[in-house]
C-alpha cells in the first residue's frame, strides 16, 4: 500500500489516498486552532502525541467491540484508516457542564450532570458549527433515525469506557466530541466511529487539582500544552515502550511558534 495524493486538509489533520481504494492515511498536524479559526498556532509535537493517544483509545475501543476506522498506526504522525463518508455532525458528550454549555445556558461551570448529555452540532466551519436538534438531523437528512439511535448507544458505551479508563489514571473526563462515518461493506452502510479522540477533542481535568490537561490550555492561554498532553500520554502508559516517540523527545519538541492570535 502506497501513499497517494492529498484528498482533504482540515484544521488538525490531512487525509491522503492510498493505492487501496478502501483505505486512507490520516496525518496529524501540529496546527492548533480555536474559536472557529480566529486563534491559530503551531505547537511542535502536538500531532505526534495526538496520533499516539488517539491510536491507544481507538484500539481499546475496538477491543470492547466498538467498531472504528483505525487500521494501524504507521509512524509518528500517520495512521492507516478505513475510508468512510463522514456524517456532518459533531456529537458532543458532556459529564460536567463547562465551555459553551455554561455560556449558552448560564449553568454554573463545573456542575456535575446527573446523566451524560449528548448535543449535536452541524459540522460546518463557515457557520461556526451551530448547535442543532435531533429533528434538524432528520429534517435535512444529515443522518437517519436508525443511524442516530445506533450512534447514541455507541456514544454512551464509549463514554462509560472512557470515564473508567481516565478515572484509573487520575483524570476526570469532562466532555468530548466524536465523529462517525458510514462504511460501505457489500453495498450496505454501517456507521462506525471515525476522526480522533485526543486531548484536542476532550476536556480532561486532573482528578485532584482540576488542572486542565487538554486543548483549553491553548484556547484559554493556560500555559504550555505539550507538557499536559505528554502527562496524559504518560499516565496512559503509552510513552514508556521502545519507540520513536519518548517523553524526552516530545518535551524537546515543546517549543511553541505563534503564527497569529
Ligand atoms: P464546547 O462546546 O464546550 O466548546 O466543547 C465541548 C467539547 O467538544 C470539548 O471537549 C471540545 O474540545 C470538543 N469540541 C467541540 N467542537 C470541537 C471542534 O470543532 N474541534 C475540536 N477539536 N473539539 C471540539
PDB file of N, CA and C and ligand atoms in Angstrom, residues 11 90 92 94 98-101 129 175-177 200-203 215 219, ligand 1:
ATOM      1  N   UNK A  11      -8.359  21.312   9.893  1.00  0.00           N
ATOM      2  CA  UNK A  11      -7.588  22.203  10.753  1.00  0.00           C
ATOM      3  C   UNK A  11      -6.453  21.462  11.460  1.00  0.00           C
ATOM      4  N   UNK A  90     -21.122  16.962  14.645  1.00  0.00           N
ATOM      5  CA  UNK A  90     -20.215  16.752  15.765  1.00  0.00           C
ATOM      6  C   UNK A  90     -21.078  16.326  16.937  1.00  0.00           C
ATOM      7  N   UNK A  92     -21.379  15.866  20.694  1.00  0.00           N
ATOM      8  CA  UNK A  92     -20.708  16.325  21.919  1.00  0.00           C
ATOM      9  C   UNK A  92     -21.306  15.555  23.100  1.00  0.00           C
ATOM     10  N   UNK A  94     -21.277  15.272  27.291  1.00  0.00           N
ATOM     11  CA  UNK A  94     -20.871  16.045  28.475  1.00  0.00           C
ATOM     12  C   UNK A  94     -21.203  15.305  29.765  1.00  0.00           C
ATOM     13  N   UNK A  98     -19.426  22.747  31.327  1.00  0.00           N
ATOM     14  CA  UNK A  98     -18.383  23.771  31.179  1.00  0.00           C
ATOM     15  C   UNK A  98     -18.425  24.231  29.724  1.00  0.00           C
ATOM     16  N   UNK A  99     -17.512  25.110  29.330  1.00  0.00           N
ATOM     17  CA  UNK A  99     -17.407  25.515  27.927  1.00  0.00           C
ATOM     18  C   UNK A  99     -18.675  26.161  27.404  1.00  0.00           C
ATOM     19  N   UNK A 100     -19.016  25.814  26.159  1.00  0.00           N
ATOM     20  CA  UNK A 100     -20.126  26.516  25.502  1.00  0.00           C
ATOM     21  C   UNK A 100     -21.458  26.262  26.203  1.00  0.00           C
ATOM     22  N   UNK A 101     -21.597  25.130  26.878  1.00  0.00           N
ATOM     23  CA  UNK A 101     -22.875  24.833  27.564  1.00  0.00           C
ATOM     24  C   UNK A 101     -23.148  25.857  28.662  1.00  0.00           C
ATOM     25  N   UNK A 129     -20.085  25.799  13.324  1.00  0.00           N
ATOM     26  CA  UNK A 129     -20.570  24.536  13.918  1.00  0.00           C
ATOM     27  C   UNK A 129     -21.788  24.755  14.831  1.00  0.00           C
ATOM     28  N   UNK A 175     -15.887  16.370  29.099  1.00  0.00           N
ATOM     29  CA  UNK A 175     -16.714  16.305  27.883  1.00  0.00           C
ATOM     30  C   UNK A 175     -15.821  15.948  26.703  1.00  0.00           C
ATOM     31  N   UNK A 176     -16.415  15.631  25.589  1.00  0.00           N
ATOM     32  CA  UNK A 176     -15.626  15.333  24.384  1.00  0.00           C
ATOM     33  C   UNK A 176     -16.505  15.373  23.146  1.00  0.00           C
ATOM     34  N   UNK A 177     -15.817  15.393  22.004  1.00  0.00           N
ATOM     35  CA  UNK A 177     -16.502  15.429  20.708  1.00  0.00           C
ATOM     36  C   UNK A 177     -16.184  14.156  19.927  1.00  0.00           C
ATOM     37  N   UNK A 200      -7.130  17.082  22.152  1.00  0.00           N
ATOM     38  CA  UNK A 200      -7.682  18.139  21.292  1.00  0.00           C
ATOM     39  C   UNK A 200      -9.204  18.091  21.271  1.00  0.00           C
ATOM     40  N   UNK A 201      -9.765  16.912  21.483  1.00  0.00           N
ATOM     41  CA  UNK A 201     -11.221  16.746  21.299  1.00  0.00           C
ATOM     42  C   UNK A 201     -11.943  16.433  22.609  1.00  0.00           C
ATOM     43  N   UNK A 202     -11.177  16.341  23.703  1.00  0.00           N
ATOM     44  CA  UNK A 202     -11.780  16.037  25.016  1.00  0.00           C
ATOM     45  C   UNK A 202     -11.418  17.148  26.007  1.00  0.00           C
ATOM     46  N   UNK A 203     -12.236  17.308  27.039  1.00  0.00           N
ATOM     47  CA  UNK A 203     -11.776  18.097  28.195  1.00  0.00           C
ATOM     48  C   UNK A 203     -11.383  17.102  29.278  1.00  0.00           C
ATOM     49  N   UNK A 215      -6.945  20.812  25.286  1.00  0.00           N
ATOM     50  CA  UNK A 215      -6.782  21.954  24.381  1.00  0.00           C
ATOM     51  C   UNK A 215      -7.221  23.289  24.990  1.00  0.00           C
ATOM     52  N   UNK A 219      -6.749  27.281  24.162  1.00  0.00           N
ATOM     53  CA  UNK A 219      -7.901  28.178  23.966  1.00  0.00           C
ATOM     54  C   UNK A 219      -7.899  29.317  24.981  1.00  0.00           C
TER      55      UNK A 219
HETATM   56  P1  LIG B   1     -17.681  23.202  23.764  1.00  0.00           P
HETATM   57  O1  LIG B   1     -18.989  23.052  23.015  1.00  0.00           O
HETATM   58  O2  LIG B   1     -17.893  23.354  25.232  1.00  0.00           O
HETATM   59  O3  LIG B   1     -16.799  24.240  23.171  1.00  0.00           O
HETATM   60  O4  LIG B   1     -16.897  21.813  23.529  1.00  0.00           O
HETATM   61  C1  LIG B   1     -17.353  20.610  24.078  1.00  0.00           C
HETATM   62  C2  LIG B   1     -16.313  19.521  23.846  1.00  0.00           C
HETATM   63  O5  LIG B   1     -16.260  19.179  22.472  1.00  0.00           O
HETATM   64  C3  LIG B   1     -14.894  19.922  24.228  1.00  0.00           C
HETATM   65  O6  LIG B   1     -14.245  18.781  24.754  1.00  0.00           O
HETATM   66  C4  LIG B   1     -14.244  20.326  22.916  1.00  0.00           C
HETATM   67  O7  LIG B   1     -12.878  20.036  22.922  1.00  0.00           O
HETATM   68  C5  LIG B   1     -14.987  19.424  21.926  1.00  0.00           C
HETATM   69  N1  LIG B   1     -15.210  20.113  20.658  1.00  0.00           N
HETATM   70  C6  LIG B   1     -16.330  20.737  20.231  1.00  0.00           C
HETATM   71  N2  LIG B   1     -16.187  21.235  18.999  1.00  0.00           N
HETATM   72  C7  LIG B   1     -14.943  20.927  18.623  1.00  0.00           C
HETATM   73  C8  LIG B   1     -14.185  21.172  17.430  1.00  0.00           C
HETATM   74  O8  LIG B   1     -14.654  21.773  16.443  1.00  0.00           O
HETATM   75  N3  LIG B   1     -12.900  20.728  17.426  1.00  0.00           N
HETATM   76  C9  LIG B   1     -12.361  20.052  18.482  1.00  0.00           C
HETATM   77  N4  LIG B   1     -11.077  19.645  18.413  1.00  0.00           N
HETATM   78  N5  LIG B   1     -13.053  19.789  19.608  1.00  0.00           N
HETATM   79  C10 LIG B   1     -14.320  20.218  19.675  1.00  0.00           C
END
